[in-house]
């Protein structure tokens, strides 16, 4: 996975603590401490699976003796009824960890599935589907991973690993020229510079200033995008942003842009249904 | 708000760190350090607002001198173009905090708006709309708050503050009778006991065992729910769960159940669009 | 145990850090690094044992290869000289972990022993001995566990998992009626509501308002408690609080109350003496 | 106070989180958000006060606008009814912070009061009353402070700031001689070395080896202590340990030892009763 | 500063805790609690100043009422005796915070001064002096800041914000071609790709594969560097690495490379001497 | 090692997080997930090795299956080319952990090597080389360990485990006499008291006041040091401080002082070069 297992373990611990609170009082009151459980993780609708390593971390953080046998891998396209994994272990630990594991798997599979739909629509073009910073607060690294599972690519991970100059920055810097000069002078040589433009006029101004690594066309019409691609003529990477829907995305790709970014694939995806069914205890 | 401001400050700090990473290199490269900003937080579609206190905590964690003047309060029903708040402060801090603040406000407003829609459909009945543990991992306290803003009520906050006996627990305990006895003996007197039943037969078994505080009817037909309400006859609180949609929720409420729980109002809500537009700096 | 092992491991780590500081300089200066130790954990006076799992977590946090063989279980009634457990492992780790392990075991056994004494005095009645929030700051989950080991039951775990309306709340809410209405409207359906009354008059007011789940009789005379039980007539759970001593507790139970709460069983228990004697190193 | 305010703020935050959990649901349901409270902190029995700065940190961590006017200072000897401090502030914050503040103040005043009793018994001698590492896990710095408020002195704060060679160390090091040599060679020059002896024979062995900074006479008879004082003849500081009771402590001091250590003044003190009475809200 | 003030406050808190331990027992034993101090921060040798904001954070974390009046700014070239800042505040806080503040200021000024020396040697060329990941563990963000103060530029901040393919990666990937293809396919479009080459032959292989953003010439002779610059012909940014000394750096710059990286400017700089002299207390 | 392994694991985790950031994107893009690596840790110049246990903790925190076979131990004197350890394990983990491991090993070996040089110069005298609090912020425990590996001894670990009265303290206390009395009255009996004197006159004042445990001669001439040793006449431990260089240290030791402290051995040591060379993957 694209994030360190260190960070994963710490995140999962915190999420478990949120759900467990003072302890799983139902299980403790009802289930014999030595009972063992055996269950299946099942897809309950069609989805692109993402998050098995996360599920693994959740169960093993609660009890390191739980056995998780995965039949398939992240990225698999499942239909309702497909078995994702088989689980064996102490019944207490399985029951306590279940909800957090499912909440995460459903969300990440939701992101991967949504991403895959967009990717499939532009597969015949050179355009990449990319994400934004409109991720679920606290889960960015996981959702960025699910984007890649779905066939998408990642934009920057945070404010610290890429320069992206938006209209507000331009306004506060005193214009495109001042903003670009500041960025080129002060941003490190390992960092790419991207600028957002709303009009072809702004785009020309950027080109006149010598260009940057990436230019983002914000909320432009298809016609303007086509014209922009021609203007840029391969000298910058072009990102299309705004008004990106499943219906419109093929037309956007057809304009010749390199990247198409979508906030919706992280901020507004329905979770996909995954269940955990227990058989009788051993 | 229903959670302590202590917890809020710590959570917000962590979420900001996720987004800021090595620092806001764009702003630092481009915007003069002493520049001041002035902007409006605007609704960009119809929504029920939730999360102003969270937004406030985000901006003030980054810079305690930012001024946030709110025109309205959480729970207000806004339409596109409504001003939510006016912001004044150092431009660096405003630009750095913006994304986290918007991500949270959009998500919480999404939850409140979804909840309000369900609540409006059952307003003429005694039924309450309640949430589940299918919340966004890491944001449970915030989403539980948004549920209340939307007019809903909260189910338990985690595994530690309520007993909820599900089919897995029953199976592992060796039947309804054993499960109920364990719960009554070992759960504290301050804790309510709830049990899930799938059939009227199971419901009768619960009643025969002396009942509990709350009984959850899981995925029952409207006919069975009506029969269940009659069987219970006011001796237990009744929660309906499963198959809850905006279309079906009035009919569910009409069966006479007390509570209707929905996972979708937290796990699958689209975010609502809120923007931050800056005027020229002072 | 009633709390998650996650929380236990984190707590124990913090407590060890408090004691270890810059490192166990005595052991490091004197004991050969490869030396192994072998010792017994012994009761040095009569007590009800509580905390073996905590002791286990302390030793294993310092060194996962320590072997702890327990002859008995929490809840056992020991007399001076009884062996609690046998320990084998690296001498450095055993010596470094010892004090924290003993401090916790002694305190928890103190709580369990004090609780058992109260429980034994009312064993012939239906009354339960329960705890309060007057626990040792930082050790609440552990002490709540020791209460159960001693035969007691737990009151709520914190401010978040139960409503308890005290005189201050009533005063600030503007009377019993206002307080009860606020609680019933705004507290979740999974949460029980308890109210404190000082007089029979207040109790009647509560009954007139439709009652709550639990009523706490605060510092009442035995006569008033008897009258209160009659007034309530089974419609609410009754908790007696204040003036609870070993001498008086049988008479309180005889009034027919359901619960008798004691702060002293957590806040003022003497620690019980437990020792760790090493044999010669292997 | 003897610990850094940094550490105090972090500790208090954690203790508040333990008590507050999901939020103070009683206060939030019942008390109007804008209500203000006004109360008195009162001694409810005779005690030596300790912990005002801690109480202050608790209330200000919850709400920085609370005003705490202290009439007296730590170390004051109070009788029942004495006012300790007056409190003004938002009612929500006052009610939420109250229990943690009282739990800490009662415990620390308990420690200071117990210490003062021992100190008073030996005031006419040169002996100091000192503490041990048998403190409440997690509260050591606070209890060490309360010891000083009570007139006692502190032994080392943890394993890292002093060498104390106990019988186990001697056994594992291969005798007194080997232990002392290890300690002298490897302990830093800023660290004092103390050794525990059970018999006069062991004491002579220590003296023959050139002595250390402090020698602890463990569980010796008064006669042996007297003989030990004579043997040492001012060349080492002498600590008496074991069997220290209020009754016996004057006789121990009369043997001429320098220090008398007591575990009971931290591990087995009853809490002293302190209350918080609110007047009507402003 | 280039890192968030959030991160700075947390780091400074941890560093203070390391130094303060159980509390500043010297100050507490000796200096009256109400005493106020007044001192000067002075350069004691020639240096380029870096770290004033950090010093400010250290003092204000200990006591928010300390006043720090800075006469100059980071980047100033000082000689022995120059006043850096004047300090007023509670004597306890000033004395407790002093060592951590000085340790940080001296180290950061050491880094800035070392950087400036290299920068001055290549000022007449287009070459930038850049840093590496050979920073002091735990202080990377601060040292990266000091590099910029000294006139240098930053390489990537960690493993996550830039691809740098070293010989080990090439070996494990199965050659330059495989490595480059993996990087181009899987690294995000916002991330620059850099590759290390040891020979001109490897450089040609990179060029044949279509090049990358940055190529690092590792430990090459001046002749090979000159040849490499010619080969690359402006199509990639060129970084020279290895064997970079003050003596050799002008000759390296003269080869026409764009970047010259030095580990020594962070890992092996002597600290510069800065003192804090107190005047008599007010 | 002289610090607890608990503290080591937490520190190492934090340092790894600093370097890893969003994940090791180079390795993830290029190296097959199942590849295994095999490498040698090599000295690249003459040095005294220190930090093997730290290196071990770094690699095992990233992946517990890495095998580290050490040929030698901390304290060994190596020459360029000596193998320090052999490493086997998953290539991803090895590559990700490498830089943090090397940064720490190089710094600690730098400290040990610098210390050994001073120690060698005074080996024929009774003088010990000791450290100061001028350590790298965040790495004090590790550097204190390296000092001991180099043959040096440790001064106090922080402000909390020893009293050291400096000129500022004396000034604020109102003179040597007041300072000494405060220290003797209020410092615990387990804590040693040290005072700094600049002149023989101050030293006499200290002696007249009854002396302390340790006296520090600050920046004195060799003549004054010799006179001070005579004046003290064995009644106090004497520490020489200031102006300590490799050239001058034998003459300082010859004056008869007990301890010679050096800030330079921690704050200004060059790192020693250690490399990690991989063979082809298994």
mmCIF file of C-alpha atoms in Angstrom, chain B:
data_model
loop_
_atom_site.group_PDB
_atom_site.id
_atom_site.type_symbol
_atom_site.label_atom_id
_atom_site.label_comp_id
_atom_site.label_asym_id
_atom_site.label_seq_id
_atom_site.Cartn_x
_atom_site.Cartn_y
_atom_site.Cartn_z
ATOM 1 C CA UNK B 1 -22.383 21.091 21.001
ATOM 2 C CA UNK B 2 -22.730 17.594 22.320
ATOM 3 C CA UNK B 3 -19.035 16.788 22.531
ATOM 4 C CA UNK B 4 -16.447 18.452 24.699
ATOM 5 C CA UNK B 5 -14.492 21.344 23.208
ATOM 6 C CA UNK B 6 -11.358 19.562 24.396
ATOM 7 C CA UNK B 7 -12.007 16.655 22.082
ATOM 8 C CA UNK B 8 -12.938 19.030 19.281
ATOM 9 C CA UNK B 9 -9.669 20.951 19.496
ATOM 10 C CA UNK B 10 -7.601 17.775 19.421
ATOM 11 C CA UNK B 11 -9.504 16.325 16.490
ATOM 12 C CA UNK B 12 -9.263 19.514 14.467
ATOM 13 C CA UNK B 13 -5.535 19.752 15.096
ATOM 14 C CA UNK B 14 -5.023 16.264 13.723
ATOM 15 C CA UNK B 15 -7.145 16.937 10.652
ATOM 16 C CA UNK B 16 -5.242 20.139 9.922
ATOM 17 C CA UNK B 17 -1.944 18.321 10.228
ATOM 18 C CA UNK B 18 -3.157 15.779 7.689
ATOM 19 C CA UNK B 19 -3.805 18.517 5.147
ATOM 20 C CA UNK B 20 -0.941 20.882 5.893
ATOM 21 C CA UNK B 21 1.852 18.329 5.858
ATOM 22 C CA UNK B 22 5.198 20.109 5.485
ATOM 23 C CA UNK B 23 3.479 23.494 5.370
ATOM 24 C CA UNK B 24 1.366 25.467 2.896
ATOM 25 C CA UNK B 25 4.132 26.014 0.358
ATOM 26 C CA UNK B 26 1.929 27.760 -2.168
ATOM 27 C CA UNK B 27 0.780 30.473 0.174
ATOM 28 C CA UNK B 28 4.248 30.871 1.614
ATOM 29 C CA UNK B 29 5.815 31.275 -1.806
ATOM 30 C CA UNK B 30 3.265 33.714 -3.160
ATOM 31 C CA UNK B 31 1.296 35.652 -0.578
ATOM 32 C CA UNK B 32 3.041 38.425 1.409
ATOM 33 C CA UNK B 33 3.280 37.347 5.096
ATOM 34 C CA UNK B 34 1.528 40.468 6.374
ATOM 35 C CA UNK B 35 -1.396 40.356 3.903
ATOM 36 C CA UNK B 36 -4.883 40.245 5.362
ATOM 37 C CA UNK B 37 -7.884 38.498 3.855
ATOM 38 C CA UNK B 38 -11.616 39.064 3.923
ATOM 39 C CA UNK B 39 -14.063 36.494 2.615
ATOM 40 C CA UNK B 40 -17.554 35.057 2.730
ATOM 41 C CA UNK B 41 -18.629 31.529 3.418
ATOM 42 C CA UNK B 42 -21.512 30.892 1.043
ATOM 43 C CA UNK B 43 -24.034 28.128 0.490
ATOM 44 C CA UNK B 44 -23.855 26.995 -3.127
ATOM 45 C CA UNK B 45 -26.963 24.833 -3.034
ATOM 46 C CA UNK B 46 -29.946 24.268 -0.736
ATOM 47 C CA UNK B 47 -28.907 22.643 2.543
ATOM 48 C CA UNK B 48 -29.418 22.405 6.286
ATOM 49 C CA UNK B 49 -26.361 23.979 7.841
ATOM 50 C CA UNK B 50 -24.334 22.051 10.438
ATOM 51 C CA UNK B 51 -20.816 22.546 11.766
ATOM 52 C CA UNK B 52 -20.262 26.243 12.419
ATOM 53 C CA UNK B 53 -18.548 25.531 15.725
ATOM 54 C CA UNK B 54 -16.261 23.100 13.963
ATOM 55 C CA UNK B 55 -15.386 25.650 11.294
ATOM 56 C CA UNK B 56 -14.672 28.117 14.054
ATOM 57 C CA UNK B 57 -12.350 25.640 15.769
ATOM 58 C CA UNK B 58 -10.482 24.966 12.514
ATOM 59 C CA UNK B 59 -9.774 28.624 11.768
ATOM 60 C CA UNK B 60 -8.884 29.456 15.366
ATOM 61 C CA UNK B 61 -6.544 26.527 15.703
ATOM 62 C CA UNK B 62 -4.538 27.903 12.791
ATOM 63 C CA UNK B 63 -4.693 31.514 13.956
ATOM 64 C CA UNK B 64 -6.460 32.745 17.049
ATOM 65 C CA UNK B 65 -6.895 36.265 15.646
ATOM 66 C CA UNK B 66 -9.189 35.299 12.763
ATOM 67 C CA UNK B 67 -12.628 36.873 13.145
ATOM 68 C CA UNK B 68 -15.625 34.781 12.128
ATOM 69 C CA UNK B 69 -18.959 36.602 12.106
ATOM 70 C CA UNK B 70 -21.844 34.193 11.655
ATOM 71 C CA UNK B 71 -25.071 35.521 10.284
ATOM 72 C CA UNK B 72 -27.003 32.355 11.067
ATOM 73 C CA UNK B 73 -26.953 29.239 13.179
ATOM 74 C CA UNK B 74 -26.674 25.503 12.733
ATOM 75 C CA UNK B 75 -29.996 24.062 11.692
ATOM 76 C CA UNK B 76 -30.842 26.922 9.343
ATOM 77 C CA UNK B 77 -32.225 25.929 5.956
ATOM 78 C CA UNK B 78 -30.194 27.777 3.333
ATOM 79 C CA UNK B 79 -30.523 28.268 -0.386
ATOM 80 C CA UNK B 80 -27.776 28.861 -2.879
ATOM 81 C CA UNK B 81 -26.119 32.221 -2.366
ATOM 82 C CA UNK B 82 -26.896 32.611 1.334
ATOM 83 C CA UNK B 83 -24.023 33.997 3.346
ATOM 84 C CA UNK B 84 -23.057 31.703 6.201
ATOM 85 C CA UNK B 85 -20.303 33.747 7.767
ATOM 86 C CA UNK B 86 -17.874 36.559 7.116
ATOM 87 C CA UNK B 87 -14.173 35.997 7.740
ATOM 88 C CA UNK B 88 -11.382 38.489 8.468
ATOM 89 C CA UNK B 89 -7.795 37.670 9.307
ATOM 90 C CA UNK B 90 -4.249 37.053 8.161
ATOM 91 C CA UNK B 91 -4.346 35.827 4.567
ATOM 92 C CA UNK B 92 -1.858 33.033 5.229
ATOM 93 C CA UNK B 93 -3.948 31.499 7.969
ATOM 94 C CA UNK B 94 -7.203 31.844 6.075
ATOM 95 C CA UNK B 95 -5.837 30.154 2.967
ATOM 96 C CA UNK B 96 -4.170 27.381 4.950
ATOM 97 C CA UNK B 97 -7.259 26.502 6.992
ATOM 98 C CA UNK B 98 -9.835 26.789 4.222
ATOM 99 C CA UNK B 99 -9.958 23.262 2.791
ATOM 100 C CA UNK B 100 -10.289 21.441 6.112
ATOM 101 C CA UNK B 101 -12.993 23.841 7.230
ATOM 102 C CA UNK B 102 -14.967 23.365 4.017
ATOM 103 C CA UNK B 103 -14.528 19.602 3.934
ATOM 104 C CA UNK B 104 -15.992 19.336 7.434
ATOM 105 C CA UNK B 105 -18.797 21.835 6.931
ATOM 106 C CA UNK B 106 -19.894 20.191 3.680
ATOM 107 C CA UNK B 107 -19.925 16.724 5.200
ATOM 108 C CA UNK B 108 -21.809 17.743 8.320
ATOM 109 C CA UNK B 109 -24.299 19.790 6.363
ATOM 110 C CA UNK B 110 -24.757 16.769 4.134
ATOM 111 C CA UNK B 111 -25.633 14.630 7.148
ATOM 112 C CA UNK B 112 -27.976 17.246 8.612
ATOM 113 C CA UNK B 113 -29.728 17.758 5.278
ATOM 114 C CA UNK B 114 -30.228 14.038 4.711
ATOM 115 C CA UNK B 115 -31.540 13.631 8.236
ATOM 116 C CA UNK B 116 -33.957 16.551 7.889
ATOM 117 C CA UNK B 117 -35.485 14.966 4.797
ATOM 118 C CA UNK B 118 -36.304 11.790 6.699
ATOM 119 C CA UNK B 119 -37.519 13.733 9.710
ATOM 120 C CA UNK B 120 -39.835 15.810 7.529
ATOM 121 C CA UNK B 121 -41.418 12.675 6.134
ATOM 122 C CA UNK B 122 -42.424 11.364 9.556
ATOM 123 C CA UNK B 123 -43.085 14.658 11.314
ATOM 124 C CA UNK B 124 -46.794 13.912 11.657
ATOM 125 C CA UNK B 125 -46.070 10.674 13.549
ATOM 126 C CA UNK B 126 -44.457 9.929 16.881
ATOM 127 C CA UNK B 127 -41.512 8.143 15.207
ATOM 128 C CA UNK B 128 -37.974 9.446 15.688
ATOM 129 C CA UNK B 129 -35.281 9.140 13.038
ATOM 130 C CA UNK B 130 -32.097 7.779 14.648
ATOM 131 C CA UNK B 131 -28.568 7.053 13.506
ATOM 132 C CA UNK B 132 -26.340 3.952 13.657
ATOM 133 C CA UNK B 133 -22.658 3.144 14.153
ATOM 134 C CA UNK B 134 -22.183 3.317 10.365
ATOM 135 C CA UNK B 135 -20.551 6.722 10.689
ATOM 136 C CA UNK B 136 -17.362 7.964 9.066
ATOM 137 C CA UNK B 137 -14.469 6.466 11.060
ATOM 138 C CA UNK B 138 -12.905 9.236 13.105
ATOM 139 C CA UNK B 139 -15.804 11.679 12.806
ATOM 140 C CA UNK B 140 -18.501 9.951 14.847
ATOM 141 C CA UNK B 141 -19.029 12.661 17.446
ATOM 142 C CA UNK B 142 -19.328 15.303 14.754
ATOM 143 C CA UNK B 143 -21.754 13.301 12.654
ATOM 144 C CA UNK B 144 -23.876 12.424 15.705
ATOM 145 C CA UNK B 145 -24.105 16.146 16.324
ATOM 146 C CA UNK B 146 -25.185 16.794 12.710
ATOM 147 C CA UNK B 147 -27.895 14.171 13.112
ATOM 148 C CA UNK B 148 -29.366 16.161 15.988
ATOM 149 C CA UNK B 149 -29.092 19.383 14.027
ATOM 150 C CA UNK B 150 -31.137 17.703 11.314
ATOM 151 C CA UNK B 151 -33.841 16.812 13.826
ATOM 152 C CA UNK B 152 -32.778 13.224 14.357
ATOM 153 C CA UNK B 153 -31.908 11.453 17.598
ATOM 154 C CA UNK B 154 -28.788 9.488 18.477
ATOM 155 C CA UNK B 155 -28.462 5.795 19.002
ATOM 156 C CA UNK B 156 -25.557 4.696 21.228
ATOM 157 C CA UNK B 157 -22.164 6.362 20.631
ATOM 158 C CA UNK B 158 -20.071 3.210 20.664
ATOM 159 C CA UNK B 159 -19.834 -0.307 21.953
ATOM 160 C CA UNK B 160 -19.451 0.897 25.529
ATOM 161 C CA UNK B 161 -22.609 2.868 26.244
ATOM 162 C CA UNK B 162 -25.433 0.501 25.411
ATOM 163 C CA UNK B 163 -26.112 -3.211 24.979
ATOM 164 C CA UNK B 164 -27.308 -4.206 21.523
ATOM 165 C CA UNK B 165 -27.695 -7.950 21.028
ATOM 166 C CA UNK B 166 -27.499 -8.934 17.374
ATOM 167 C CA UNK B 167 -27.982 -12.299 15.700
ATOM 168 C CA UNK B 168 -24.283 -13.107 15.956
ATOM 169 C CA UNK B 169 -24.369 -12.530 19.694
ATOM 170 C CA UNK B 170 -27.442 -14.720 20.041
ATOM 171 C CA UNK B 171 -25.805 -17.501 18.047
ATOM 172 C CA UNK B 172 -22.612 -17.372 20.049
ATOM 173 C CA UNK B 173 -24.436 -17.098 23.377
ATOM 174 C CA UNK B 174 -26.549 -20.163 22.587
ATOM 175 C CA UNK B 175 -29.955 -18.638 21.976
ATOM 176 C CA UNK B 176 -32.165 -15.696 22.914
ATOM 177 C CA UNK B 177 -32.749 -16.879 26.464
ATOM 178 C CA UNK B 178 -29.074 -17.262 27.310
ATOM 179 C CA UNK B 179 -28.236 -13.951 25.675
ATOM 180 C CA UNK B 180 -30.920 -12.046 27.569
ATOM 181 C CA UNK B 181 -29.963 -13.558 30.893
ATOM 182 C CA UNK B 182 -26.314 -12.697 30.375
ATOM 183 C CA UNK B 183 -27.188 -9.143 29.453
ATOM 184 C CA UNK B 184 -29.486 -8.624 32.417
ATOM 185 C CA UNK B 185 -27.032 -10.084 34.883
ATOM 186 C CA UNK B 186 -23.891 -8.431 33.713
ATOM 187 C CA UNK B 187 -24.836 -5.139 32.065
ATOM 188 C CA UNK B 188 -24.827 -2.210 34.469
ATOM 189 C CA UNK B 189 -28.126 -0.827 35.782
ATOM 190 C CA UNK B 190 -27.442 2.455 33.970
ATOM 191 C CA UNK B 191 -27.309 0.769 30.593
ATOM 192 C CA UNK B 192 -30.282 0.004 28.393
ATOM 193 C CA UNK B 193 -30.546 -3.395 26.722
ATOM 194 C CA UNK B 194 -31.691 -3.730 23.129
ATOM 195 C CA UNK B 195 -32.143 -6.913 21.113
ATOM 196 C CA UNK B 196 -32.503 -7.468 17.389
ATOM 197 C CA UNK B 197 -35.253 -9.801 16.130
ATOM 198 C CA UNK B 198 -35.826 -10.930 12.571
ATOM 199 C CA UNK B 199 -39.177 -12.653 13.024
ATOM 200 C CA UNK B 200 -42.312 -12.404 15.099
ATOM 201 C CA UNK B 201 -41.348 -15.759 16.600
ATOM 202 C CA UNK B 202 -38.160 -14.302 17.978
ATOM 203 C CA UNK B 203 -40.082 -11.312 19.259
ATOM 204 C CA UNK B 204 -42.391 -13.591 21.226
ATOM 205 C CA UNK B 205 -39.409 -15.375 22.690
ATOM 206 C CA UNK B 206 -38.075 -12.012 23.896
ATOM 207 C CA UNK B 207 -41.441 -11.130 25.414
ATOM 208 C CA UNK B 208 -41.616 -14.516 27.114
ATOM 209 C CA UNK B 209 -38.206 -13.884 28.633
ATOM 210 C CA UNK B 210 -39.544 -10.717 30.246
ATOM 211 C CA UNK B 211 -38.613 -8.222 27.545
ATOM 212 C CA UNK B 212 -35.857 -5.659 27.343
ATOM 213 C CA UNK B 213 -35.719 -1.874 27.048
ATOM 214 C CA UNK B 214 -35.682 -1.726 23.268
ATOM 215 C CA UNK B 215 -36.412 -4.257 20.551
ATOM 216 C CA UNK B 216 -35.083 -3.798 17.030
ATOM 217 C CA UNK B 217 -37.196 -5.203 14.165
ATOM 218 C CA UNK B 218 -34.625 -6.018 11.512
ATOM 219 C CA UNK B 219 -35.685 -5.986 7.870
ATOM 220 C CA UNK B 220 -39.316 -6.832 8.611
ATOM 221 C CA UNK B 221 -42.236 -6.318 6.248
ATOM 222 C CA UNK B 222 -44.713 -3.567 7.058
ATOM 223 C CA UNK B 223 -47.264 -6.219 8.024
ATOM 224 C CA UNK B 224 -44.893 -7.854 10.478
ATOM 225 C CA UNK B 225 -43.981 -4.491 11.938
ATOM 226 C CA UNK B 226 -47.646 -3.714 12.511
ATOM 227 C CA UNK B 227 -48.118 -7.078 14.179
ATOM 228 C CA UNK B 228 -45.012 -6.525 16.265
ATOM 229 C CA UNK B 229 -46.273 -3.181 17.551
ATOM 230 C CA UNK B 230 -49.459 -4.873 18.638
ATOM 231 C CA UNK B 231 -47.587 -7.746 20.328
ATOM 232 C CA UNK B 232 -45.303 -5.415 22.244
ATOM 233 C CA UNK B 233 -48.201 -3.276 23.332
ATOM 234 C CA UNK B 234 -46.159 -0.436 24.756
ATOM 235 C CA UNK B 235 -43.978 -2.593 26.988
ATOM 236 C CA UNK B 236 -40.781 -1.960 25.002
ATOM 237 C CA UNK B 237 -39.448 0.809 22.782
ATOM 238 C CA UNK B 238 -39.505 -0.419 19.180
ATOM 239 C CA UNK B 239 -36.832 0.380 16.584
ATOM 240 C CA UNK B 240 -37.321 -0.389 12.885
ATOM 241 C CA UNK B 241 -34.141 -1.079 10.946
ATOM 242 C CA UNK B 242 -33.303 -2.113 7.395
ATOM 243 C CA UNK B 243 -34.879 -1.117 4.108
ATOM 244 C CA UNK B 244 -35.360 2.467 5.265
ATOM 245 C CA UNK B 245 -35.710 4.788 2.271
ATOM 246 C CA UNK B 246 -37.256 8.211 1.870
ATOM 247 C CA UNK B 247 -40.116 6.585 -0.023
ATOM 248 C CA UNK B 248 -40.817 3.871 2.511
ATOM 249 C CA UNK B 249 -40.219 5.764 5.717
ATOM 250 C CA UNK B 250 -43.789 7.202 6.077
ATOM 251 C CA UNK B 251 -45.257 3.718 5.827
ATOM 252 C CA UNK B 252 -42.799 2.430 8.403
ATOM 253 C CA UNK B 253 -43.712 5.236 10.767
ATOM 254 C CA UNK B 254 -47.374 4.460 10.220
ATOM 255 C CA UNK B 255 -46.919 0.978 11.702
ATOM 256 C CA UNK B 256 -46.503 2.619 15.095
ATOM 257 C CA UNK B 257 -42.800 1.988 15.738
ATOM 258 C CA UNK B 258 -40.988 4.467 17.982
ATOM 259 C CA UNK B 259 -37.626 4.706 16.238
ATOM 260 C CA UNK B 260 -36.475 4.336 12.642
ATOM 261 C CA UNK B 261 -32.734 3.973 12.151
ATOM 262 C CA UNK B 262 -30.831 4.805 8.989
ATOM 263 C CA UNK B 263 -27.199 4.082 8.179
ATOM 264 C CA UNK B 264 -27.449 5.965 4.907
ATOM 265 C CA UNK B 265 -27.814 9.361 6.601
ATOM 266 C CA UNK B 266 -24.213 9.061 7.729
ATOM 267 C CA UNK B 267 -22.466 6.622 5.430
ATOM 268 C CA UNK B 268 -23.766 7.611 2.018
ATOM 269 C CA UNK B 269 -24.595 11.300 1.989
ATOM 270 C CA UNK B 270 -23.314 13.509 -0.778
ATOM 271 C CA UNK B 271 -21.452 16.523 0.524
ATOM 272 C CA UNK B 272 -23.165 19.822 0.071
ATOM 273 C CA UNK B 273 -21.420 22.593 -1.691
ATOM 274 C CA UNK B 274 -20.127 25.469 0.353
ATOM 275 C CA UNK B 275 -17.598 27.967 -0.948
ATOM 276 C CA UNK B 276 -15.236 30.549 0.427
ATOM 277 C CA UNK B 277 -14.895 33.651 -1.736
ATOM 278 C CA UNK B 278 -12.275 36.220 -0.914
ATOM 279 C CA UNK B 279 -12.575 39.871 -1.561
ATOM 280 C CA UNK B 280 -9.457 41.875 -2.122
ATOM 281 C CA UNK B 281 -7.195 42.028 0.908
ATOM 282 C CA UNK B 282 -7.410 44.992 3.242
#
